[in-house]
């Protein structure tokens, strides 16, 4: 069966510090991978998605970046965090050939920037 | 206008009540409609999906899609305190390969 992991679960970082969040998927090959941010009252905002190693599409201009160094690994990074980067970050995967793009979510990372 | 509109609630009901959760949308290209349930501080999990118009039932849950009105609903029968969560609608179809989510409705079922 497929499993998706995210870490850390919670993170408190000062403004201006770097960020690295990691997501890994087990039990599937060549998944589509996604990073979302969820802020209170604003639903899920798609940040990045990837259809393969090294292939990243950015949805929202910001000071975040994503990388996919391995087939089942997706990393969200920032060189300098802003207060507005606080939120709940979710990684998700989907089957590339899925007809309705069902996405499976990880447990999330709650980031607080102070 | 947002592509998907969803009342954020909160919606509070007594145990055993029938709950109706709704979303409206503007993009007529959407063909796949999903409902996710998200418990506090957890990732969303897929509850149900439907294709095009019609109803789909799974236990106490019924998903309904009316494409002519661009309106989807999730009904929960005999609601339980364990149903307390945020419910997000999501849609997919057309030229985009992205799921478009509603903002979520917070549901509290009181014992």
PDB file of C-alpha atoms in Angstrom, chain B residues 10-81:
ATOM      1  CA  UNK B  10     -18.981  26.781  11.406  1.00  0.00           C
ATOM      2  CA  UNK B  11     -21.983  24.511  11.251  1.00  0.00           C
ATOM      3  CA  UNK B  12     -23.118  23.023  14.560  1.00  0.00           C
ATOM      4  CA  UNK B  13     -25.700  20.228  14.670  1.00  0.00           C
ATOM      5  CA  UNK B  14     -26.936  17.755  17.285  1.00  0.00           C
ATOM      6  CA  UNK B  15     -25.959  14.111  17.044  1.00  0.00           C
ATOM      7  CA  UNK B  16     -28.284  12.206  14.705  1.00  0.00           C
ATOM      8  CA  UNK B  17     -29.109  15.215  12.516  1.00  0.00           C
ATOM      9  CA  UNK B  18     -28.908  15.219   8.732  1.00  0.00           C
ATOM     10  CA  UNK B  19     -26.138  17.509   7.558  1.00  0.00           C
ATOM     11  CA  UNK B  20     -26.048  19.239   4.190  1.00  0.00           C
ATOM     12  CA  UNK B  21     -22.778  20.700   2.928  1.00  0.00           C
ATOM     13  CA  UNK B  22     -22.629  22.585  -0.355  1.00  0.00           C
ATOM     14  CA  UNK B  23     -20.368  24.152  -2.937  1.00  0.00           C
ATOM     15  CA  UNK B  24     -21.022  26.205  -6.030  1.00  0.00           C
ATOM     16  CA  UNK B  25     -18.641  26.603  -8.934  1.00  0.00           C
ATOM     17  CA  UNK B  26     -18.289  28.694 -12.058  1.00  0.00           C
ATOM     18  CA  UNK B  27     -16.214  26.564 -14.447  1.00  0.00           C
ATOM     19  CA  UNK B  28     -18.509  24.419 -16.580  1.00  0.00           C
ATOM     20  CA  UNK B  29     -15.510  22.285 -17.650  1.00  0.00           C
ATOM     21  CA  UNK B  30     -15.339  20.578 -14.255  1.00  0.00           C
ATOM     22  CA  UNK B  31     -16.369  16.939 -14.548  1.00  0.00           C
ATOM     23  CA  UNK B  32     -15.005  15.259 -11.426  1.00  0.00           C
ATOM     24  CA  UNK B  33     -16.238  16.312  -8.028  1.00  0.00           C
ATOM     25  CA  UNK B  34     -14.760  15.232  -4.732  1.00  0.00           C
ATOM     26  CA  UNK B  35     -15.322  15.659  -1.025  1.00  0.00           C
ATOM     27  CA  UNK B  36     -12.424  15.527   1.413  1.00  0.00           C
ATOM     28  CA  UNK B  37     -12.674  15.319   5.191  1.00  0.00           C
ATOM     29  CA  UNK B  38      -9.983  16.966   7.286  1.00  0.00           C
ATOM     30  CA  UNK B  39      -9.683  16.442  11.016  1.00  0.00           C
ATOM     31  CA  UNK B  40      -7.977  19.152  13.042  1.00  0.00           C
ATOM     32  CA  UNK B  41      -4.235  19.344  12.385  1.00  0.00           C
ATOM     33  CA  UNK B  42      -4.335  16.435   9.925  1.00  0.00           C
ATOM     34  CA  UNK B  43      -4.124  16.116   6.155  1.00  0.00           C
ATOM     35  CA  UNK B  44      -7.350  15.858   4.118  1.00  0.00           C
ATOM     36  CA  UNK B  45      -8.633  12.382   3.238  1.00  0.00           C
ATOM     37  CA  UNK B  46     -10.853  11.591   0.281  1.00  0.00           C
ATOM     38  CA  UNK B  47     -14.423  10.747   1.263  1.00  0.00           C
ATOM     39  CA  UNK B  48     -16.210  10.442  -2.047  1.00  0.00           C
ATOM     40  CA  UNK B  49     -15.984  11.376  -5.675  1.00  0.00           C
ATOM     41  CA  UNK B  50     -18.545  11.604  -8.438  1.00  0.00           C
ATOM     42  CA  UNK B  51     -18.279  11.996 -12.158  1.00  0.00           C
ATOM     43  CA  UNK B  52     -20.610  14.426 -13.928  1.00  0.00           C
ATOM     44  CA  UNK B  53     -24.150  14.825 -12.603  1.00  0.00           C
ATOM     45  CA  UNK B  54     -26.037  12.477 -10.305  1.00  0.00           C
ATOM     46  CA  UNK B  55     -25.926  10.946  -6.865  1.00  0.00           C
ATOM     47  CA  UNK B  56     -23.518   8.576  -5.182  1.00  0.00           C
ATOM     48  CA  UNK B  57     -24.112   6.914  -1.849  1.00  0.00           C
ATOM     49  CA  UNK B  58     -21.600   5.377   0.547  1.00  0.00           C
ATOM     50  CA  UNK B  59     -23.000   4.371   3.913  1.00  0.00           C
ATOM     51  CA  UNK B  60     -24.228   7.472   5.705  1.00  0.00           C
ATOM     52  CA  UNK B  61     -22.771   9.778   3.045  1.00  0.00           C
ATOM     53  CA  UNK B  62     -24.434  10.872  -0.199  1.00  0.00           C
ATOM     54  CA  UNK B  63     -22.774  13.095  -2.778  1.00  0.00           C
ATOM     55  CA  UNK B  64     -24.942  14.945  -5.251  1.00  0.00           C
ATOM     56  CA  UNK B  65     -23.926  16.905  -8.349  1.00  0.00           C
ATOM     57  CA  UNK B  66     -26.155  19.227 -10.353  1.00  0.00           C
ATOM     58  CA  UNK B  67     -24.084  20.428 -13.297  1.00  0.00           C
ATOM     59  CA  UNK B  68     -26.912  22.522 -14.718  1.00  0.00           C
ATOM     60  CA  UNK B  69     -26.892  24.629 -11.546  1.00  0.00           C
ATOM     61  CA  UNK B  70     -23.143  24.230 -10.926  1.00  0.00           C
ATOM     62  CA  UNK B  71     -23.942  23.039  -7.425  1.00  0.00           C
ATOM     63  CA  UNK B  72     -22.677  20.069  -5.446  1.00  0.00           C
ATOM     64  CA  UNK B  73     -23.749  18.732  -2.074  1.00  0.00           C
ATOM     65  CA  UNK B  74     -22.661  16.233   0.549  1.00  0.00           C
ATOM     66  CA  UNK B  75     -25.318  14.825   2.851  1.00  0.00           C
ATOM     67  CA  UNK B  76     -24.463  13.067   6.099  1.00  0.00           C
ATOM     68  CA  UNK B  77     -27.227  11.015   7.678  1.00  0.00           C
ATOM     69  CA  UNK B  78     -27.350  10.142  11.370  1.00  0.00           C
ATOM     70  CA  UNK B  79     -24.404  12.436  12.060  1.00  0.00           C
ATOM     71  CA  UNK B  80     -21.984  11.391  14.780  1.00  0.00           C
ATOM     72  CA  UNK B  81     -19.535  13.378  16.916  1.00  0.00           C
TER      73      UNK B  81
END
